[in-house]
Amino acid sequence: MKNLYKILVTNDDGYEAKGLHSLVEALRELENVEVIVVAPANEKSACGHSLTLTRPLRFVSVGDDFYKLDDGTPTDCVYLSLSTMFENEKPDLLVSGINRGSNMGEDITYSGTAAGAMEGVLHDVPSIAISQVMDFTNPDGDFSLAQKTIQDIVSKIRLGSFPLPEREFLNINIPPESQEAKMRVTYAGYRHYANDSHLHRNPRGEEYHWLGLHPLDFSSREGVKGMSDYEAIEAGYISITPIMLDLSAYKSMERLKAWVE
């Protein structure tokens, strides 16, 4: 038998999330694959690329090759997994998801799902973030197209190689309510944000706030050719975007030099 292809899986919706279990099910259907899951014990949506430095963390086994990290973030999950379970041999691939909801445009900077993939490529592990765009009035969601997509992508990687250079990862978004869809290579769209918070008072009259979820509102980036991730989703395509970790604004360097001087 060929050596097992080892895939590390994490997410930001928590270890009990349907999207995570759908992902694991899809990956374990592939031949000669070993799937190791390390996911947060609690939901960590929008936690970004954060590490826990103020308290100890603990792996808790919840199944075969399936662990929750006691109140850890997706970044914690990847970081600790690579330094313990994969100390001597890195996994062949990391997949983060399947997220319940989109991760497009600048939302990527908030995303714990994307952060799991970011941490993977920082350690030279080819990484994928995958998210299911969905109507949140449906509490369950349908992850079948996302399952088929990740199987196809992983199979293609295994037959050839990971298509991106170091410190870049694949960010995939799946259109809602679709059983079949073609794939489009996209760039991250321009997200328009609002300040959506809700004031409440407890029985003692003390104020507290809930941060809200405002509607997805995107536009194209000026001067950029091609289709944005949001445009692809709106047109019913699967969006696949190469994301790089280098945040340097190269086009502004000469202008900044002149300003400094």
XYZ file of N, CA and C in Angstrom, residues 23 94-99 101-104 108 111 113-114 117 127-133 145-154 157 162-164 169-175 182-184 186 229 233 237-243:
171
model
N -16.993 17.946 5.887
C -15.653 17.968 5.308
C -14.903 16.678 5.617
N -3.433 20.848 4.537
C -4.318 21.340 5.590
C -5.584 21.878 4.932
N -6.738 21.510 5.489
C -8.007 22.048 5.007
C -8.764 22.629 6.194
N -9.211 23.871 6.052
C -9.943 24.562 7.103
C -11.372 24.827 6.623
N -12.371 24.356 7.379
C -13.775 24.534 6.968
C -14.582 23.291 7.344
N -15.659 23.049 6.667
C -16.349 23.911 5.728
C -17.084 24.965 6.550
N -16.741 26.227 6.322
C -17.324 27.292 7.125
C -18.796 27.488 6.803
N -21.155 29.931 6.084
C -21.175 31.323 5.664
C -19.977 31.645 4.805
N -20.042 32.781 4.121
C -18.997 33.150 3.169
C -17.758 33.690 3.863
N -16.647 33.650 3.134
C -15.418 34.345 3.520
C -14.837 34.965 2.252
N -15.320 36.172 1.931
C -14.947 36.847 0.692
C -14.465 38.260 0.998
N -11.937 38.149 4.793
C -10.861 37.169 4.988
C -9.987 37.557 6.175
N -11.645 36.288 9.307
C -12.043 34.884 9.289
C -11.098 33.952 10.047
N -11.565 30.760 9.745
C -11.385 29.709 8.741
C -10.168 30.006 7.884
N -10.092 31.236 7.367
C -8.933 31.633 6.569
C -7.658 31.612 7.415
N -5.856 28.338 7.511
C -5.041 28.121 6.311
C -3.797 29.010 6.321
N -2.269 24.666 1.968
C -3.477 24.868 2.767
C -4.636 25.415 1.930
N -5.840 25.025 2.364
C -7.082 25.421 1.711
C -8.070 25.878 2.776
N -8.755 26.982 2.512
C -9.911 27.395 3.309
C -11.138 27.245 2.426
N -12.197 26.643 2.941
C -13.403 26.442 2.144
C -14.627 26.848 2.951
N -15.514 27.620 2.298
C -16.681 28.177 2.963
C -17.925 27.982 2.096
N -19.047 27.769 2.759
C -20.331 27.599 2.090
C -21.173 28.857 2.279
N -21.380 29.621 1.194
C -22.279 30.766 1.253
C -23.692 30.223 1.461
N -22.332 20.188 -2.387
C -21.467 20.714 -3.439
C -20.081 21.033 -2.889
N -20.023 21.547 -1.669
C -18.726 21.803 -1.037
C -17.950 20.503 -0.853
N -18.632 19.431 -0.486
C -17.976 18.130 -0.333
C -17.388 17.653 -1.652
N -18.183 17.729 -2.720
C -17.703 17.301 -4.036
C -16.531 18.163 -4.491
N -16.625 19.469 -4.237
C -15.562 20.387 -4.654
C -14.251 20.074 -3.958
N -14.299 19.858 -2.637
C -13.047 19.611 -1.923
C -12.461 18.267 -2.328
N -13.298 17.284 -2.620
C -12.779 16.016 -3.117
C -12.061 16.207 -4.446
N -12.662 16.975 -5.344
C -12.044 17.219 -6.651
C -10.733 17.986 -6.513
N -10.709 19.010 -5.658
C -9.510 19.825 -5.482
C -8.377 19.013 -4.870
N -8.692 18.252 -3.825
C -7.652 17.445 -3.170
C -7.131 16.373 -4.116
N -4.742 17.998 -6.522
C -3.463 18.300 -5.866
C -2.616 17.039 -5.743
N 0.568 21.250 -5.464
C -0.194 22.406 -5.011
C 0.089 23.562 -5.964
N -0.940 24.282 -6.421
C -0.744 25.234 -7.521
C -0.153 26.585 -7.129
N 0.124 26.808 -5.848
C 0.574 28.122 -5.402
C 1.968 28.054 -4.787
N -2.410 30.604 0.011
C -3.353 29.512 0.188
C -4.567 29.712 -0.706
N -5.332 28.648 -0.889
C -6.542 28.696 -1.699
C -7.730 29.030 -0.819
N -8.496 30.033 -1.222
C -9.716 30.395 -0.507
C -10.900 30.097 -1.423
N -11.715 29.110 -1.033
C -12.817 28.637 -1.865
C -14.146 29.015 -1.230
N -15.043 29.572 -2.033
C -16.405 29.861 -1.591
C -17.389 29.151 -2.520
N -18.375 28.483 -1.925
C -19.346 27.671 -2.652
C -20.663 28.426 -2.734
N -21.275 28.523 -3.931
C -22.543 29.250 -4.051
C -23.666 28.535 -3.303
N -19.694 25.439 -11.999
C -18.342 25.532 -12.537
C -17.499 26.405 -11.623
N -16.192 26.285 -11.785
C -15.263 27.014 -10.928
C -14.667 28.190 -11.682
N -14.558 29.320 -10.989
C -13.908 30.493 -11.549
C -12.794 30.951 -10.625
N -10.794 33.816 -9.053
C -11.253 35.158 -8.726
C -10.236 35.917 -7.880
N -14.595 37.474 -6.142
C -15.219 36.315 -5.502
C -16.725 36.503 -5.376
N -19.849 34.262 -7.054
C -20.927 33.649 -6.267
C -22.289 34.118 -6.770
N -21.184 30.635 -9.673
C -19.940 29.886 -9.795
C -19.351 29.552 -8.421
N -18.484 28.551 -8.398
C -17.601 28.317 -7.256
C -16.437 29.291 -7.395
N -16.148 30.034 -6.364
C -15.040 30.994 -6.387
C -13.803 30.365 -5.748
N -12.681 30.449 -6.456
C -11.413 29.976 -5.885
C -10.386 31.091 -6.055
N -9.889 31.587 -4.931
C -9.046 32.776 -4.907
C -7.684 32.452 -4.292
N -6.586 32.801 -4.969
C -5.274 32.661 -4.337
C -5.036 33.828 -3.386
N -4.738 33.526 -2.139
C -4.534 34.556 -1.123
C -3.080 34.519 -0.650
